[in-house]
Amino acid sequence: MKKNFTLLAVFALLCMAFPLQMMADKGDVVACWFPKGDDASADKQQGQADFNNCVMVCNTFDFNIWAYNSSTSKRALNYNMGVQPEKGTVADDWCFLPAVELKGGTQYLCDYCVINNRYDQLDTHHEFWLCKAAATDAEMQKVHDQVVARSEMNSFSDEAATPEKSFTFEVGEDGTYYLAVRLVTEFGSDTEYSGNMFNNIRLSDNGEAVGIHSVEHSAKQAPVYNLHGQCANDRQRGIVISGDRKVLRP
């Protein structure tokens, strides 16, 4: 009788421990880039380290591209662009965030703060992509599309007034991944400045297992567009968009 009781007690403890472990995984922060918390000095140090480990790919003419803004009030990944309309009015620039290890069959939550560099400049547009390598010709999938309206609060000073953005995505297999921020804003001839600042980019386990597998996209079957969103023919060379991927046609 005593032996049976002991076995039941051990079994009960195991049953309790297993769901507790499962619950502990949910909400675990996997990475946080460009933090803005109470310790400004530590934030600046990590933010600069994060920036040093990013990979930038810039396809447009501009004066100021990706940088780290270390000012105490902002502390953010900064994309700032002074436009010369005759030399290019479409932003198509990428920032690949530092690599992170993700689990297959898992859903992740990414939340972040973003503001326009200047109040009432214009509506800006950015995307997030999940990539297998820090390169625009890598296997990648667009996981988020966001417009930042010109009317949104243009200051990290009032955190409560800065709308937080978020999205979820699913990972098919274990591996090293990169989240990439892509600026794809088109500017008018009267626009002098534009850009965005990002901070508190936080990636966490969303606590949901998903039964998915990696999917290979066929570039031959997918519609092909140029960087202006126009349909591209078979003869067009350079960088084109095929499905969810950027392809370089030699």
CSV table of C-alpha atoms in Angstrom, one decimal:
chain,number,residue,atom,x,y,z
A,1,MET,CA,0.0,0.0,0.0
A,2,LYS,CA,2.8,2.3,0.9
A,3,LYS,CA,4.6,1.6,-2.4
A,4,ASN,CA,1.5,2.3,-4.4
A,5,PHE,CA,1.0,5.6,-2.5
A,6,THR,CA,4.6,6.6,-3.3
A,7,LEU,CA,4.1,5.9,-7.0
A,8,LEU,CA,0.9,7.9,-7.1
A,9,ALA,CA,2.6,10.8,-5.3
A,10,VAL,CA,5.5,10.7,-7.8
A,11,PHE,CA,3.1,10.5,-10.7
A,12,ALA,CA,1.1,13.5,-9.4
A,13,LEU,CA,4.3,15.6,-9.0
A,14,LEU,CA,5.3,14.8,-12.6
A,15,CYS,CA,1.8,15.8,-13.8
A,16,MET,CA,2.1,19.1,-12.0
A,17,ALA,CA,5.7,19.7,-13.1
A,18,PHE,CA,5.0,19.1,-16.8
A,19,PRO,CA,2.3,21.8,-17.3
A,20,LEU,CA,4.3,24.2,-15.2
A,21,GLN,CA,7.2,23.8,-17.6
A,22,MET,CA,5.0,24.3,-20.6
A,23,MET,CA,3.6,27.4,-19.1
A,24,ALA,CA,7.1,28.8,-18.4
A,25,ASP,CA,7.9,28.7,-22.1
A,26,LYS,CA,5.0,30.9,-23.0
A,27,GLY,CA,6.0,34.6,-23.1
A,28,ASP,CA,9.7,33.9,-22.7
A,29,VAL,CA,11.6,36.8,-24.3
A,30,VAL,CA,13.9,35.3,-27.0
A,31,ALA,CA,15.6,38.6,-27.9
A,32,CYS,CA,15.1,42.4,-27.4
A,33,TRP,CA,16.9,44.8,-29.7
A,34,PHE,CA,17.4,48.5,-29.1
A,35,PRO,CA,15.8,48.5,-25.7
A,36,LYS,CA,14.5,51.7,-24.0
A,37,GLY,CA,14.1,51.1,-20.2
A,38,ASP,CA,15.0,52.8,-17.0
A,39,ASP,CA,18.8,52.4,-17.4
A,40,ALA,CA,19.7,54.7,-20.2
A,41,SER,CA,23.5,53.9,-20.0
A,42,ALA,CA,22.9,50.2,-20.3
A,43,ASP,CA,20.4,50.7,-23.1
A,44,LYS,CA,22.9,52.8,-25.1
A,45,GLN,CA,25.5,50.2,-24.8
A,46,GLN,CA,23.3,47.3,-25.9
A,47,GLY,CA,21.7,49.4,-28.7
A,48,GLN,CA,25.1,50.2,-30.1
A,49,ALA,CA,26.1,46.6,-29.9
A,50,ASP,CA,22.8,45.6,-31.6
A,51,PHE,CA,23.5,48.0,-34.4
A,52,ASN,CA,27.1,46.8,-34.8
A,53,ASN,CA,25.7,43.3,-35.4
A,54,CYS,CA,23.0,44.3,-37.9
A,55,VAL,CA,23.5,44.0,-41.7
A,56,MET,CA,22.4,46.8,-43.9
A,57,VAL,CA,21.4,46.6,-47.5
A,58,CYS,CA,20.6,49.9,-49.2
A,59,ASN,CA,19.3,50.2,-52.7
A,60,THR,CA,18.3,53.9,-52.8
A,61,PHE,CA,20.2,57.2,-53.0
A,62,ASP,CA,20.1,59.0,-49.7
A,63,PHE,CA,22.3,61.1,-47.4
A,64,ASN,CA,21.5,59.4,-44.0
A,65,ILE,CA,20.7,55.7,-44.0
A,66,TRP,CA,20.6,53.3,-41.1
A,67,ALA,CA,22.2,54.5,-37.8
A,68,TYR,CA,21.9,54.2,-34.1
A,69,ASN,CA,20.4,57.2,-32.3
A,70,SER,CA,22.0,57.2,-28.9
A,71,SER,CA,20.3,60.4,-27.6
A,72,THR,CA,18.9,59.8,-24.1
A,73,SER,CA,15.3,60.7,-25.1
A,74,LYS,CA,15.2,58.3,-28.1
A,75,ARG,CA,17.7,55.5,-28.1
A,76,ALA,CA,16.6,53.9,-31.3
A,77,LEU,CA,17.4,52.3,-34.6
A,78,ASN,CA,17.1,55.2,-37.0
A,79,TYR,CA,16.4,55.4,-40.7
A,80,ASN,CA,16.6,58.9,-41.9
A,81,MET,CA,16.5,60.0,-45.5
A,82,GLY,CA,17.1,63.3,-47.3
A,83,VAL,CA,15.6,62.9,-50.7
A,84,GLN,CA,16.7,64.2,-54.1
A,85,PRO,CA,13.8,63.4,-56.4
A,86,GLU,CA,15.9,63.4,-59.5
A,87,LYS,CA,18.1,60.7,-58.0
A,88,GLY,CA,15.5,58.4,-56.5
A,89,THR,CA,12.3,58.8,-54.6
A,90,VAL,CA,11.6,55.3,-53.5
A,91,ALA,CA,13.1,53.8,-50.3
A,92,ASP,CA,14.0,50.1,-50.6
A,93,ASP,CA,16.5,49.7,-47.8
A,94,TRP,CA,16.9,46.8,-45.4
A,95,CYS,CA,18.2,46.3,-41.9
A,96,PHE,CA,18.8,42.6,-40.8
A,97,LEU,CA,18.6,42.4,-37.1
A,98,PRO,CA,21.2,40.2,-35.2
A,99,ALA,CA,20.7,36.4,-35.6
A,100,VAL,CA,18.5,34.5,-33.2
A,101,GLU,CA,17.9,30.8,-32.7
A,102,LEU,CA,14.2,29.8,-33.1
A,103,LYS,CA,12.3,26.6,-32.5
A,104,GLY,CA,10.4,24.8,-35.2
A,105,GLY,CA,6.7,24.3,-34.9
A,106,THR,CA,6.4,27.4,-32.7
A,107,GLN,CA,4.6,30.7,-33.0
A,108,TYR,CA,6.4,33.9,-32.0
A,109,LEU,CA,5.2,37.3,-31.1
A,110,CYS,CA,7.1,40.5,-32.1
A,111,ASP,CA,6.2,43.8,-30.6
A,112,TYR,CA,8.0,47.1,-31.1
A,113,CYS,CA,7.7,50.9,-31.0
A,114,VAL,CA,8.1,53.0,-34.1
A,115,ILE,CA,7.7,56.7,-34.9
A,116,ASN,CA,8.1,58.9,-37.9
A,117,ASN,CA,11.3,61.0,-37.8
A,118,ARG,CA,9.4,64.2,-38.2
A,119,TYR,CA,5.8,65.1,-37.4
A,120,ASP,CA,3.5,65.4,-40.4
A,121,GLN,CA,6.2,64.5,-42.8
A,122,LEU,CA,4.2,61.8,-44.7
A,123,ASP,CA,2.8,58.3,-44.1
A,124,THR,CA,5.7,55.9,-44.0
A,125,HIS,CA,5.7,52.2,-44.9
A,126,HIS,CA,7.8,49.4,-43.5
A,127,GLU,CA,7.8,45.6,-43.5
A,128,PHE,CA,9.3,42.8,-41.4
A,129,TRP,CA,10.7,39.7,-43.1
A,130,LEU,CA,11.8,36.4,-41.6
A,131,CYS,CA,15.0,35.3,-43.3
A,132,LYS,CA,17.4,32.3,-43.3
A,133,ALA,CA,20.4,34.6,-43.9
A,134,ALA,CA,21.2,38.3,-43.7
A,135,ALA,CA,20.9,38.9,-47.4
A,136,THR,CA,18.2,39.9,-49.8
A,137,ASP,CA,18.6,36.9,-52.0
A,138,ALA,CA,18.2,34.5,-49.0
A,139,GLU,CA,15.1,32.3,-48.4
A,140,MET,CA,12.7,34.7,-46.7
A,141,GLN,CA,9.0,35.3,-45.9
A,142,LYS,CA,7.2,38.6,-45.3
A,143,VAL,CA,5.6,38.4,-41.8
A,144,HIS,CA,4.4,42.0,-41.2
A,145,ASP,CA,3.3,45.1,-43.2
A,146,GLN,CA,2.9,48.4,-41.4
A,147,VAL,CA,2.0,52.0,-42.3
A,148,VAL,CA,3.0,54.7,-39.8
A,149,ALA,CA,0.5,57.6,-40.3
A,150,ARG,CA,1.8,61.1,-40.4
A,151,SER,CA,-0.6,62.0,-37.6
A,152,GLU,CA,0.9,59.5,-35.1
A,153,MET,CA,2.8,60.9,-32.1
A,154,ASN,CA,6.3,61.8,-33.2
A,155,SER,CA,8.2,61.4,-29.9
A,156,PHE,CA,9.5,58.6,-27.7
A,157,SER,CA,9.4,61.1,-24.8
A,158,ASP,CA,5.8,60.2,-24.1
A,159,GLU,CA,5.8,56.4,-24.3
A,160,ALA,CA,2.1,56.1,-23.5
A,161,ALA,CA,1.3,58.2,-26.6
A,162,THR,CA,3.5,56.1,-28.9
A,163,PRO,CA,1.4,53.3,-30.4
A,164,GLU,CA,3.0,49.9,-30.0
A,165,LYS,CA,2.9,47.6,-33.0
A,166,SER,CA,2.9,43.8,-32.9
A,167,PHE,CA,2.6,40.8,-35.1
A,168,THR,CA,2.9,37.0,-34.8
A,169,PHE,CA,4.6,34.5,-37.2
A,170,GLU,CA,5.3,30.8,-37.3
A,171,VAL,CA,8.6,28.9,-37.7
A,172,GLY,CA,8.7,25.6,-39.5
A,173,GLU,CA,12.0,24.2,-38.3
A,174,ASP,CA,14.7,24.8,-35.7
A,175,GLY,CA,17.5,27.0,-36.9
A,176,THR,CA,19.2,30.4,-37.0
A,177,TYR,CA,16.9,33.2,-38.3
A,178,TYR,CA,17.1,36.9,-39.0
A,179,LEU,CA,14.3,39.4,-38.7
A,180,ALA,CA,14.7,42.1,-41.3
A,181,VAL,CA,13.1,45.6,-41.3
A,182,ARG,CA,12.5,46.9,-44.8
A,183,LEU,CA,11.6,50.5,-45.6
A,184,VAL,CA,9.5,50.8,-48.8
A,185,THR,CA,8.2,54.3,-48.7
A,186,GLU,CA,7.7,56.3,-51.9
A,187,PHE,CA,8.2,60.0,-51.7
A,188,GLY,CA,6.6,62.9,-53.5
A,189,SER,CA,8.7,65.6,-55.3
A,190,ASP,CA,7.9,68.1,-52.4
A,191,THR,CA,9.2,65.7,-49.7
A,192,GLU,CA,12.6,66.7,-48.2
A,193,TYR,CA,12.9,64.4,-45.2
A,194,SER,CA,11.5,61.0,-44.1
A,195,GLY,CA,12.3,58.0,-42.1
A,196,ASN,CA,11.5,56.0,-39.0
A,197,MET,CA,12.9,55.2,-35.6
A,198,PHE,CA,12.4,51.8,-34.0
A,199,ASN,CA,13.1,50.6,-30.4
A,200,ASN,CA,12.0,48.0,-27.9
A,201,ILE,CA,11.9,45.4,-30.7
A,202,ARG,CA,11.0,42.4,-28.6
A,203,LEU,CA,10.7,38.8,-29.7
A,204,SER,CA,9.0,36.2,-27.5
A,205,ASP,CA,7.6,32.7,-27.6
A,206,ASN,CA,3.8,33.1,-28.1
A,207,GLY,CA,3.1,29.7,-26.4
A,208,GLU,CA,1.4,28.1,-29.3
A,209,ALA,CA,2.6,25.0,-31.0
A,210,VAL,CA,1.8,24.9,-34.7
A,211,GLY,CA,1.9,21.9,-37.0
A,212,ILE,CA,3.7,23.5,-39.9
A,213,HIS,CA,6.7,22.6,-42.1
A,214,SER,CA,9.0,24.7,-44.2
A,215,VAL,CA,7.5,25.7,-47.5
A,216,GLU,CA,9.6,26.2,-50.6
A,217,HIS,CA,8.3,28.9,-52.9
A,218,SER,CA,8.8,28.5,-56.6
A,219,ALA,CA,10.1,31.7,-58.2
A,220,LYS,CA,9.0,30.4,-61.7
A,221,GLN,CA,5.4,30.1,-60.6
A,222,ALA,CA,5.1,33.3,-58.5
A,223,PRO,CA,4.1,36.7,-60.1
A,224,VAL,CA,7.2,38.9,-60.6
A,225,TYR,CA,7.2,42.7,-59.8
A,226,ASN,CA,9.8,45.4,-59.9
A,227,LEU,CA,10.6,47.6,-56.8
A,228,HIS,CA,7.9,50.0,-57.8
A,229,GLY,CA,5.2,47.3,-57.5
A,230,GLN,CA,4.7,47.1,-61.3
A,231,CYS,CA,4.5,43.7,-63.1
A,232,ALA,CA,7.9,42.8,-64.5
A,233,ASN,CA,8.4,40.9,-67.8
A,234,ASP,CA,10.8,38.0,-68.4
A,235,ARG,CA,13.4,40.3,-69.9
A,236,GLN,CA,13.7,42.7,-66.9
A,237,ARG,CA,17.0,42.5,-65.2
A,238,GLY,CA,18.1,43.6,-61.7
A,239,ILE,CA,16.3,43.1,-58.4
A,240,VAL,CA,12.7,42.0,-58.7
A,241,ILE,CA,10.1,40.6,-56.2
A,242,SER,CA,9.0,37.0,-56.9
A,243,GLY,CA,6.3,35.8,-54.4
A,244,ASP,CA,7.7,36.8,-51.0
A,245,ARG,CA,11.3,37.0,-52.0
A,246,LYS,CA,13.7,39.4,-53.7
A,247,VAL,CA,15.5,37.9,-56.6
A,248,LEU,CA,18.5,39.3,-58.5
A,249,ARG,CA,18.2,38.7,-62.3
A,250,PRO,CA,21.7,38.9,-63.9
